[in-house]
Amino acid sequence: MMLREREKIVVRLRRLRRSGQLRKLVRETRVSTSDLVQPIFVREGEKVREEVEQMPGVYRMSIDMLVDEAKELEELGVPAILLFGIPSAKDERGSGAYSSDGIVQRAVRAVKSEVSGLVVMTDVCLCQYTSHGHCGIVANGVVLNDITLELLARTAVSHAEAGADVVAPSAMMDHQVAAIREALDNEGFSDVAIMGYSAKFASSFYGPFREAAYSAPAFGDRRSYQMDMGNAREALREIEQDIREGADIVMVKPALAYLDVIARARSRFSTPIAAYSVSGEYSLIKAAASKGWIDERAIALEVLTAIKRAGADIIITYFARDFARWQRGEDI
Ligand code: PBG
């Protein structure tokens, strides 16, 4: 027989799929709890744990409840949380974002004083804090870049003062990473890391988040600062720019509809890559599962595996806590 014909016959890829143990040995990508970051919404009040209607299993929590949640996550082996604040008042300049006794600042202090083994990350943006709901200062209907940078830098420094380990600017203002790096270094926080929301697309997948955080823009949309859904090369430019400005971790967001961007970034850059599997990705799975149309756990695992296989080192997901429990064989 000709060698080439023989090869065709000899190679049988099904051999390694014959048993669960064999499949386990040759699996290339495995999601582990230690890859995951749990996003959490924190609000004013005491003993409040208010479920987000569009995101079953996700809550707006007061600081005392957040501390309990953080302890549980630490115990489950989830390495990090990403905090989003829901302030009780908003104004034109988003002053709640950078006030030293703002909701996030107090939340970080509480978690840091009671839970030692969790990385605390904070979202750095103005949109939950501005009366108009945009991510920066608005004048004549335009979101101004450079004035906003000063406020983002103040916000990041106030989070670092409270004890944040990682600050994550999500406003999509040009040079936000550089402005924050400089301010942190000037204030003595050179050890605080920056995770840039580098390639953040203007996406309808953020809908449930904006309900959860009351942060929908009062006029217009975010397309003058967040990226256009069609642009993968531009995403690489955004990521490259953030790396130059000093980002320690870069992010692609959303995840599932942008796996190609994650894969391209992975092949181009050595910087750790985070992928944010956003609110709408979670809500889709929860809604279909509640109708009995899909298997929630199996789909969540498949989606998380796809995000990791595409090249993400870190996955920010609302399933983090549940995934950790599933891994332990616990029912929830
Ligand atoms: C704040 C911010 C948003 C998200 C993360 N940070 C909302 C937005 O840009 O409108 C979305 C996260 C999610 O949908 O889960 N700028």
mmCIF file of C-alpha atoms and ligand atoms in Angstrom:
data_model
loop_
_atom_site.group_PDB
_atom_site.id
_atom_site.type_symbol
_atom_site.label_atom_id
_atom_site.label_comp_id
_atom_site.label_asym_id
_atom_site.label_seq_id
_atom_site.Cartn_x
_atom_site.Cartn_y
_atom_site.Cartn_z
ATOM 1 C CA MET A 1 0.000 0.000 0.000
ATOM 2 C CA MET A 2 1.203 3.519 -0.700
ATOM 3 C CA LEU A 3 2.228 5.322 2.503
ATOM 4 C CA ARG A 4 -0.271 8.081 1.946
ATOM 5 C CA GLU A 5 -3.163 5.690 1.607
ATOM 6 C CA ARG A 6 -2.028 3.793 4.683
ATOM 7 C CA GLU A 7 -1.970 6.998 6.756
ATOM 8 C CA LYS A 8 -5.483 7.683 5.772
ATOM 9 C CA ILE A 9 -6.559 4.338 7.128
ATOM 10 C CA VAL A 10 -4.363 4.259 10.229
ATOM 11 C CA VAL A 11 -5.371 7.610 11.625
ATOM 12 C CA ARG A 12 -8.607 7.295 13.582
ATOM 13 C CA LEU A 13 -9.350 10.349 15.693
ATOM 14 C CA ARG A 14 -12.221 8.619 17.449
ATOM 15 C CA ARG A 15 -9.791 6.334 19.351
ATOM 16 C CA LEU A 16 -9.145 9.011 21.958
ATOM 17 C CA ARG A 17 -12.824 9.745 22.388
ATOM 18 C CA ARG A 18 -13.733 6.231 23.507
ATOM 19 C CA SER A 19 -13.968 6.844 27.224
ATOM 20 C CA GLY A 20 -14.397 9.674 29.615
ATOM 21 C CA GLN A 21 -10.936 9.078 31.068
ATOM 22 C CA LEU A 22 -9.282 9.250 27.640
ATOM 23 C CA ARG A 23 -11.216 12.374 26.775
ATOM 24 C CA LYS A 24 -10.116 13.925 30.055
ATOM 25 C CA LEU A 25 -6.460 13.216 29.230
ATOM 26 C CA VAL A 26 -6.579 14.890 25.848
ATOM 27 C CA ARG A 27 -8.812 17.846 26.617
ATOM 28 C CA GLU A 28 -6.922 20.952 25.533
ATOM 29 C CA THR A 29 -8.858 23.638 27.364
ATOM 30 C CA ARG A 30 -10.249 23.407 30.849
ATOM 31 C CA VAL A 31 -12.018 26.201 32.687
ATOM 32 C CA SER A 32 -11.236 26.395 36.355
ATOM 33 C CA THR A 33 -12.711 28.484 39.146
ATOM 34 C CA SER A 34 -9.349 30.208 39.382
ATOM 35 C CA ASP A 35 -9.894 31.775 35.934
ATOM 36 C CA LEU A 36 -13.005 33.621 37.036
ATOM 37 C CA VAL A 37 -13.948 37.036 38.373
ATOM 38 C CA GLN A 38 -17.380 37.666 39.925
ATOM 39 C CA PRO A 39 -18.902 41.088 39.158
ATOM 40 C CA ILE A 40 -20.982 42.482 42.046
ATOM 41 C CA PHE A 41 -23.356 45.437 42.325
ATOM 42 C CA VAL A 42 -23.162 47.273 45.621
ATOM 43 C CA ARG A 43 -25.765 49.759 46.864
ATOM 44 C CA GLU A 44 -26.674 51.753 49.952
ATOM 45 C CA GLY A 45 -28.645 50.352 52.883
ATOM 46 C CA GLU A 46 -28.382 47.462 55.298
ATOM 47 C CA LYS A 47 -29.288 43.817 54.863
ATOM 48 C CA VAL A 48 -30.392 44.511 51.300
ATOM 49 C CA ARG A 49 -30.117 41.737 48.724
ATOM 50 C CA GLU A 50 -32.332 42.760 45.852
ATOM 51 C CA GLU A 51 -32.463 40.434 42.859
ATOM 52 C CA VAL A 52 -32.032 42.021 39.413
ATOM 53 C CA GLU A 53 -35.122 41.093 37.457
ATOM 54 C CA GLN A 54 -33.315 40.557 34.158
ATOM 55 C CA MET A 55 -30.475 38.635 35.832
ATOM 56 C CA PRO A 56 -31.828 35.941 38.172
ATOM 57 C CA GLY A 57 -29.175 35.002 40.737
ATOM 58 C CA VAL A 58 -27.547 38.453 40.568
ATOM 59 C CA TYR A 59 -28.263 40.969 43.342
ATOM 60 C CA ARG A 60 -27.809 44.594 44.255
ATOM 61 C CA MET A 61 -26.274 44.218 47.695
ATOM 62 C CA SER A 62 -25.667 46.512 50.620
ATOM 63 C CA ILE A 63 -22.122 46.527 51.986
ATOM 64 C CA ASP A 64 -22.838 44.114 54.857
ATOM 65 C CA MET A 65 -24.268 41.559 52.422
ATOM 66 C CA LEU A 66 -21.386 42.127 50.048
ATOM 67 C CA VAL A 67 -18.945 41.209 52.803
ATOM 68 C CA ASP A 68 -20.797 37.922 53.388
ATOM 69 C CA GLU A 69 -20.778 37.247 49.666
ATOM 70 C CA ALA A 70 -17.067 38.010 49.444
ATOM 71 C CA LYS A 71 -16.336 35.554 52.260
ATOM 72 C CA GLU A 72 -18.287 32.878 50.461
ATOM 73 C CA LEU A 73 -16.489 33.537 47.176
ATOM 74 C CA GLU A 74 -13.132 33.372 48.910
ATOM 75 C CA GLU A 75 -14.106 30.083 50.475
ATOM 76 C CA LEU A 76 -15.221 28.746 47.083
ATOM 77 C CA GLY A 77 -11.847 29.643 45.562
ATOM 78 C CA VAL A 78 -13.016 32.439 43.269
ATOM 79 C CA PRO A 79 -9.912 34.642 43.132
ATOM 80 C CA ALA A 80 -11.416 38.057 42.424
ATOM 81 C CA ILE A 81 -14.466 40.298 42.490
ATOM 82 C CA LEU A 82 -15.190 43.321 40.290
ATOM 83 C CA LEU A 83 -17.237 45.981 42.082
ATOM 84 C CA PHE A 84 -19.834 48.282 40.540
ATOM 85 C CA GLY A 85 -21.377 51.008 42.664
ATOM 86 C CA ILE A 86 -24.981 52.125 42.655
ATOM 87 C CA PRO A 87 -25.000 55.550 44.318
ATOM 88 C CA SER A 88 -28.088 57.033 45.945
ATOM 89 C CA ALA A 89 -27.597 60.381 44.169
ATOM 90 C CA LYS A 90 -26.287 61.444 40.778
ATOM 91 C CA ASP A 91 -25.082 64.783 39.411
ATOM 92 C CA GLU A 92 -23.703 66.309 36.210
ATOM 93 C CA ARG A 93 -20.088 65.603 37.135
ATOM 94 C CA GLY A 94 -20.547 62.161 38.633
ATOM 95 C CA SER A 95 -19.048 63.275 41.933
ATOM 96 C CA GLY A 96 -20.160 60.085 43.721
ATOM 97 C CA ALA A 97 -17.597 58.207 41.645
ATOM 98 C CA TYR A 98 -14.596 59.921 43.242
ATOM 99 C CA SER A 99 -15.839 60.842 46.696
ATOM 100 C CA SER A 100 -13.738 59.217 49.430
ATOM 101 C CA ASP A 101 -16.890 58.007 51.167
ATOM 102 C CA GLY A 102 -18.652 56.914 47.989
ATOM 103 C CA ILE A 103 -20.378 53.551 47.829
ATOM 104 C CA VAL A 104 -17.500 51.720 46.131
ATOM 105 C CA GLN A 105 -14.849 53.288 48.351
ATOM 106 C CA ARG A 106 -16.705 52.159 51.503
ATOM 107 C CA ALA A 107 -17.372 48.743 49.986
ATOM 108 C CA VAL A 108 -13.700 48.206 49.168
ATOM 109 C CA ARG A 109 -12.651 49.194 52.686
ATOM 110 C CA ALA A 110 -15.176 46.785 54.198
ATOM 111 C CA VAL A 111 -14.166 43.843 52.013
ATOM 112 C CA LYS A 112 -10.471 44.506 52.473
ATOM 113 C CA SER A 113 -10.766 44.664 56.249
ATOM 114 C CA GLU A 114 -12.805 41.449 56.533
ATOM 115 C CA VAL A 115 -11.690 39.220 53.671
ATOM 116 C CA SER A 116 -7.992 38.774 53.120
ATOM 117 C CA GLY A 117 -7.818 36.323 50.255
ATOM 118 C CA LEU A 118 -9.713 38.072 47.459
ATOM 119 C CA VAL A 119 -8.409 40.335 44.725
ATOM 120 C CA VAL A 120 -10.626 43.412 44.747
ATOM 121 C CA MET A 121 -11.107 45.024 41.355
ATOM 122 C CA THR A 122 -13.158 48.167 40.801
ATOM 123 C CA ASP A 123 -14.901 49.492 37.720
ATOM 124 C CA VAL A 124 -13.726 53.039 37.029
ATOM 125 C CA CYS A 125 -16.363 54.972 35.120
ATOM 126 C CA LEU A 126 -18.809 57.821 35.631
ATOM 127 C CA CYS A 127 -21.987 56.500 34.005
ATOM 128 C CA GLN A 128 -23.654 55.168 37.166
ATOM 129 C CA TYR A 129 -22.923 58.503 38.854
ATOM 130 C CA THR A 130 -23.850 61.091 36.222
ATOM 131 C CA SER A 131 -27.391 62.465 35.934
ATOM 132 C CA HIS A 132 -27.198 62.123 32.134
ATOM 133 C CA GLY A 133 -25.847 58.559 32.319
ATOM 134 C CA HIS A 134 -22.851 59.113 30.046
ATOM 135 C CA CYS A 135 -19.362 57.885 30.889
ATOM 136 C CA GLY A 136 -17.829 61.367 30.946
ATOM 137 C CA ILE A 137 -18.467 65.090 31.250
ATOM 138 C CA VAL A 138 -21.019 66.324 28.729
ATOM 139 C CA ALA A 139 -21.074 69.776 27.122
ATOM 140 C CA ASN A 140 -23.425 70.707 24.288
ATOM 141 C CA GLY A 141 -24.391 67.074 23.865
ATOM 142 C CA VAL A 142 -20.788 65.935 23.425
ATOM 143 C CA VAL A 143 -18.859 63.679 25.822
ATOM 144 C CA LEU A 144 -15.573 65.490 26.461
ATOM 145 C CA ASN A 145 -12.465 63.342 26.571
ATOM 146 C CA ASP A 146 -9.671 65.206 28.329
ATOM 147 C CA ILE A 147 -11.698 66.802 31.128
ATOM 148 C CA THR A 148 -13.139 63.376 31.858
ATOM 149 C CA LEU A 149 -9.636 61.922 32.240
ATOM 150 C CA GLU A 150 -9.026 64.001 35.360
ATOM 151 C CA LEU A 151 -12.173 62.641 36.977
ATOM 152 C CA LEU A 152 -11.404 59.048 36.013
ATOM 153 C CA ALA A 153 -7.922 59.471 37.503
ATOM 154 C CA ARG A 154 -9.426 60.866 40.738
ATOM 155 C CA THR A 155 -11.845 57.956 40.848
ATOM 156 C CA ALA A 156 -9.054 55.404 40.417
ATOM 157 C CA VAL A 157 -6.927 57.063 43.129
ATOM 158 C CA SER A 158 -9.892 57.079 45.535
ATOM 159 C CA HIS A 159 -10.375 53.340 44.915
ATOM 160 C CA ALA A 160 -6.669 52.708 45.484
ATOM 161 C CA GLU A 161 -6.808 54.709 48.735
ATOM 162 C CA ALA A 162 -9.656 52.469 49.857
ATOM 163 C CA GLY A 163 -7.505 49.399 49.149
ATOM 164 C CA ALA A 164 -8.419 48.229 45.625
ATOM 165 C CA ASP A 165 -5.872 45.861 44.097
ATOM 166 C CA VAL A 166 -6.869 46.462 40.480
ATOM 167 C CA VAL A 167 -8.680 49.419 38.927
ATOM 168 C CA ALA A 168 -10.532 48.844 35.680
ATOM 169 C CA PRO A 169 -11.339 51.912 33.583
ATOM 170 C CA SER A 170 -14.367 51.239 31.371
ATOM 171 C CA ALA A 171 -15.235 54.709 30.067
ATOM 172 C CA MET A 172 -13.512 54.239 26.683
ATOM 173 C CA MET A 173 -11.939 57.717 26.850
ATOM 174 C CA ASP A 174 -8.707 58.017 24.890
ATOM 175 C CA HIS A 175 -5.623 57.871 27.157
ATOM 176 C CA GLN A 176 -7.569 56.840 30.245
ATOM 177 C CA VAL A 177 -4.976 54.213 31.154
ATOM 178 C CA ALA A 178 -2.093 56.711 30.913
ATOM 179 C CA ALA A 179 -3.953 59.301 32.995
ATOM 180 C CA ILE A 180 -4.752 56.747 35.680
ATOM 181 C CA ARG A 181 -1.240 55.235 35.721
ATOM 182 C CA GLU A 182 0.293 58.668 36.185
ATOM 183 C CA ALA A 183 -2.109 59.672 38.953
ATOM 184 C CA LEU A 184 -1.681 56.364 40.808
ATOM 185 C CA ASP A 185 2.103 56.616 40.630
ATOM 186 C CA ASN A 186 2.086 60.245 41.803
ATOM 187 C CA GLU A 187 -0.027 59.310 44.806
ATOM 188 C CA GLY A 188 2.197 56.400 45.829
ATOM 189 C CA PHE A 189 0.088 53.594 44.359
ATOM 190 C CA SER A 190 2.565 52.177 41.893
ATOM 191 C CA ASP A 191 1.600 48.641 43.005
ATOM 192 C CA VAL A 192 -2.058 49.032 42.063
ATOM 193 C CA ALA A 193 -2.671 47.316 38.730
ATOM 194 C CA ILE A 194 -4.768 48.537 35.820
ATOM 195 C CA MET A 195 -7.089 46.304 33.852
ATOM 196 C CA GLY A 196 -8.111 48.338 30.806
ATOM 197 C CA TYR A 197 -11.485 47.739 29.212
ATOM 198 C CA SER A 198 -9.438 48.120 26.061
ATOM 199 C CA ALA A 199 -11.692 46.793 23.313
ATOM 200 C CA LYS A 200 -15.129 47.623 24.632
ATOM 201 C CA PHE A 201 -17.758 47.516 21.935
ATOM 202 C CA ALA A 202 -20.966 49.560 21.867
ATOM 203 C CA SER A 203 -23.180 46.571 22.507
ATOM 204 C CA SER A 204 -26.824 45.746 23.090
ATOM 205 C CA PHE A 205 -25.592 42.961 25.363
ATOM 206 C CA TYR A 206 -25.175 45.587 28.140
ATOM 207 C CA GLY A 207 -28.948 46.099 28.385
ATOM 208 C CA PRO A 208 -29.575 44.101 31.583
ATOM 209 C CA PHE A 209 -26.563 45.716 33.298
ATOM 210 C CA ARG A 210 -27.986 49.155 32.688
ATOM 211 C CA GLU A 211 -31.235 48.052 34.321
ATOM 212 C CA ALA A 212 -29.282 46.589 37.217
ATOM 213 C CA ALA A 213 -27.119 49.691 37.727
ATOM 214 C CA TYR A 214 -29.628 52.328 36.567
ATOM 215 C CA SER A 215 -27.006 53.591 34.132
ATOM 216 C CA ALA A 216 -28.713 53.897 30.741
ATOM 217 C CA PRO A 217 -27.813 57.183 29.018
ATOM 218 C CA ALA A 218 -30.590 59.774 29.269
ATOM 219 C CA PHE A 219 -30.000 60.887 25.664
ATOM 220 C CA GLY A 220 -28.201 59.396 22.681
ATOM 221 C CA ASP A 221 -26.036 56.309 23.037
ATOM 222 C CA ARG A 222 -22.412 55.412 23.690
ATOM 223 C CA ARG A 223 -21.303 54.987 20.090
ATOM 224 C CA SER A 224 -19.106 58.095 20.082
ATOM 225 C CA TYR A 225 -16.781 56.433 22.600
ATOM 226 C CA GLN A 226 -17.409 52.661 22.625
ATOM 227 C CA MET A 227 -16.281 50.692 19.574
ATOM 228 C CA ASP A 228 -18.210 49.807 16.448
ATOM 229 C CA MET A 229 -19.231 46.152 16.357
ATOM 230 C CA GLY A 230 -17.678 45.562 12.931
ATOM 231 C CA ASN A 231 -14.125 46.514 13.837
ATOM 232 C CA ALA A 232 -11.582 43.870 14.794
ATOM 233 C CA ARG A 233 -8.426 45.629 13.546
ATOM 234 C CA GLU A 234 -9.368 48.755 15.451
ATOM 235 C CA ALA A 235 -9.799 46.587 18.560
ATOM 236 C CA LEU A 236 -6.158 45.525 18.209
ATOM 237 C CA ARG A 237 -5.135 49.184 17.980
ATOM 238 C CA GLU A 238 -7.079 49.952 21.169
ATOM 239 C CA ILE A 239 -5.404 47.053 22.961
ATOM 240 C CA GLU A 240 -1.960 48.004 21.709
ATOM 241 C CA GLN A 241 -2.514 51.576 22.855
ATOM 242 C CA ASP A 242 -3.565 50.464 26.352
ATOM 243 C CA ILE A 243 -0.487 48.240 26.633
ATOM 244 C CA ARG A 244 1.711 51.195 25.677
ATOM 245 C CA GLU A 245 -0.019 53.340 28.281
ATOM 246 C CA GLY A 246 0.784 50.788 30.968
ATOM 247 C CA ALA A 247 -2.234 48.482 31.234
ATOM 248 C CA ASP A 248 -1.311 45.327 33.173
ATOM 249 C CA ILE A 249 -4.316 43.419 31.851
ATOM 250 C CA VAL A 250 -6.286 44.196 28.688
ATOM 251 C CA MET A 251 -9.908 43.280 28.117
ATOM 252 C CA VAL A 252 -12.229 42.369 25.292
ATOM 253 C CA LYS A 253 -15.905 42.998 25.983
ATOM 254 C CA PRO A 254 -18.459 41.481 25.337
ATOM 255 C CA ALA A 255 -16.973 37.991 25.047
ATOM 256 C CA LEU A 256 -19.194 35.559 23.184
ATOM 257 C CA ALA A 257 -19.952 37.696 20.145
ATOM 258 C CA TYR A 258 -16.290 38.803 19.938
ATOM 259 C CA LEU A 259 -14.334 35.539 20.249
ATOM 260 C CA ASP A 260 -12.446 36.361 17.059
ATOM 261 C CA VAL A 261 -11.169 39.554 18.696
ATOM 262 C CA ILE A 262 -9.989 37.591 21.743
ATOM 263 C CA ALA A 263 -8.221 35.083 19.486
ATOM 264 C CA ARG A 264 -6.534 37.768 17.423
ATOM 265 C CA ALA A 265 -5.427 39.651 20.519
ATOM 266 C CA ARG A 266 -4.066 36.406 21.987
ATOM 267 C CA SER A 267 -1.905 35.717 18.958
ATOM 268 C CA ARG A 268 -0.612 39.293 18.856
ATOM 269 C CA PHE A 269 0.045 40.220 22.524
ATOM 270 C CA SER A 270 1.604 38.552 25.567
ATOM 271 C CA THR A 271 -0.205 40.740 28.092
ATOM 272 C CA PRO A 272 -2.822 38.876 30.144
ATOM 273 C CA ILE A 273 -6.203 39.091 28.434
ATOM 274 C CA ALA A 274 -9.506 39.305 30.265
ATOM 275 C CA ALA A 275 -12.811 38.679 28.538
ATOM 276 C CA TYR A 276 -16.007 40.067 30.025
ATOM 277 C CA SER A 277 -18.969 37.800 29.486
ATOM 278 C CA VAL A 278 -21.497 40.572 29.987
ATOM 279 C CA SER A 279 -24.979 40.852 31.434
ATOM 280 C CA GLY A 280 -26.844 40.071 28.206
ATOM 281 C CA GLU A 281 -24.841 36.880 27.723
ATOM 282 C CA TYR A 282 -25.903 35.790 31.204
ATOM 283 C CA SER A 283 -29.537 36.825 30.728
ATOM 284 C CA LEU A 284 -29.864 34.877 27.468
ATOM 285 C CA ILE A 285 -28.816 31.669 29.167
ATOM 286 C CA LYS A 286 -30.932 32.302 32.270
ATOM 287 C CA ALA A 287 -34.045 33.138 30.265
ATOM 288 C CA ALA A 288 -33.839 30.115 27.995
ATOM 289 C CA ALA A 289 -33.007 27.841 30.938
ATOM 290 C CA SER A 290 -35.999 29.114 32.913
ATOM 291 C CA LYS A 291 -38.205 27.968 30.053
ATOM 292 C CA GLY A 292 -36.572 24.570 30.091
ATOM 293 C CA TRP A 293 -35.274 25.092 26.569
ATOM 294 C CA ILE A 294 -31.590 24.595 27.357
ATOM 295 C CA ASP A 295 -29.439 23.012 30.048
ATOM 296 C CA GLU A 296 -28.066 25.974 32.016
ATOM 297 C CA ARG A 297 -24.974 24.325 33.469
ATOM 298 C CA ALA A 298 -23.948 22.625 30.247
ATOM 299 C CA ILE A 299 -24.387 25.791 28.209
ATOM 300 C CA ALA A 300 -22.564 27.943 30.754
ATOM 301 C CA LEU A 301 -19.635 25.516 30.764
ATOM 302 C CA GLU A 302 -19.565 25.385 26.956
ATOM 303 C CA VAL A 303 -19.588 29.179 26.653
ATOM 304 C CA LEU A 304 -16.875 29.655 29.295
ATOM 305 C CA THR A 305 -14.758 26.973 27.611
ATOM 306 C CA ALA A 306 -15.161 28.742 24.256
ATOM 307 C CA ILE A 307 -14.022 32.039 25.770
ATOM 308 C CA LYS A 308 -10.959 30.400 27.300
ATOM 309 C CA ARG A 309 -10.212 28.415 24.131
ATOM 310 C CA ALA A 310 -10.298 31.665 22.160
ATOM 311 C CA GLY A 311 -7.430 32.845 24.368
ATOM 312 C CA ALA A 312 -8.737 34.601 27.485
ATOM 313 C CA ASP A 313 -6.681 34.148 30.659
ATOM 314 C CA ILE A 314 -9.310 35.730 32.889
ATOM 315 C CA ILE A 315 -13.086 35.510 32.450
ATOM 316 C CA ILE A 316 -15.344 38.009 34.158
ATOM 317 C CA THR A 317 -18.680 36.238 34.458
ATOM 318 C CA TYR A 318 -21.894 36.447 36.483
ATOM 319 C CA PHE A 319 -21.681 32.632 36.651
ATOM 320 C CA ALA A 320 -18.447 32.660 38.698
ATOM 321 C CA ARG A 321 -20.018 31.764 42.037
ATOM 322 C CA ASP A 322 -22.349 29.143 40.573
ATOM 323 C CA PHE A 323 -19.567 27.650 38.469
ATOM 324 C CA ALA A 324 -17.419 27.261 41.591
ATOM 325 C CA ARG A 325 -20.272 25.422 43.283
ATOM 326 C CA TRP A 326 -20.909 23.193 40.290
ATOM 327 C CA GLN A 327 -17.219 22.275 40.277
ATOM 328 C CA ARG A 328 -17.634 21.093 43.850
ATOM 329 C CA GLY A 329 -20.624 19.022 42.899
ATOM 330 C CA GLU A 330 -23.005 21.195 44.902
ATOM 331 C CA ASP A 331 -26.499 21.906 43.774
ATOM 332 C CA ILE A 332 -27.603 25.488 43.907
HETATM 333 C C1 PBG B 1 -19.716 51.038 32.731
HETATM 334 C C2 PBG B 1 -19.862 49.585 32.407
HETATM 335 C C3 PBG B 1 -20.866 48.943 31.674
HETATM 336 C C4 PBG B 1 -20.600 47.579 31.759
HETATM 337 C C5 PBG B 1 -19.421 47.434 32.496
HETATM 338 N N1 PBG B 1 -18.976 48.694 32.875
HETATM 339 C C6 PBG B 1 -22.080 49.459 31.003
HETATM 340 C C7 PBG B 1 -21.979 50.274 29.786
HETATM 341 O O1 PBG B 1 -20.903 50.545 29.254
HETATM 342 O O2 PBG B 1 -23.063 50.721 29.368
HETATM 343 C C8 PBG B 1 -21.435 46.469 31.179
HETATM 344 C C9 PBG B 1 -21.293 45.141 31.848
HETATM 345 C C10 PBG B 1 -22.360 44.163 31.535
HETATM 346 O O3 PBG B 1 -23.215 44.362 30.660
HETATM 347 O O4 PBG B 1 -22.360 43.129 32.208
HETATM 348 N N2 PBG B 1 -19.306 51.839 31.677
#
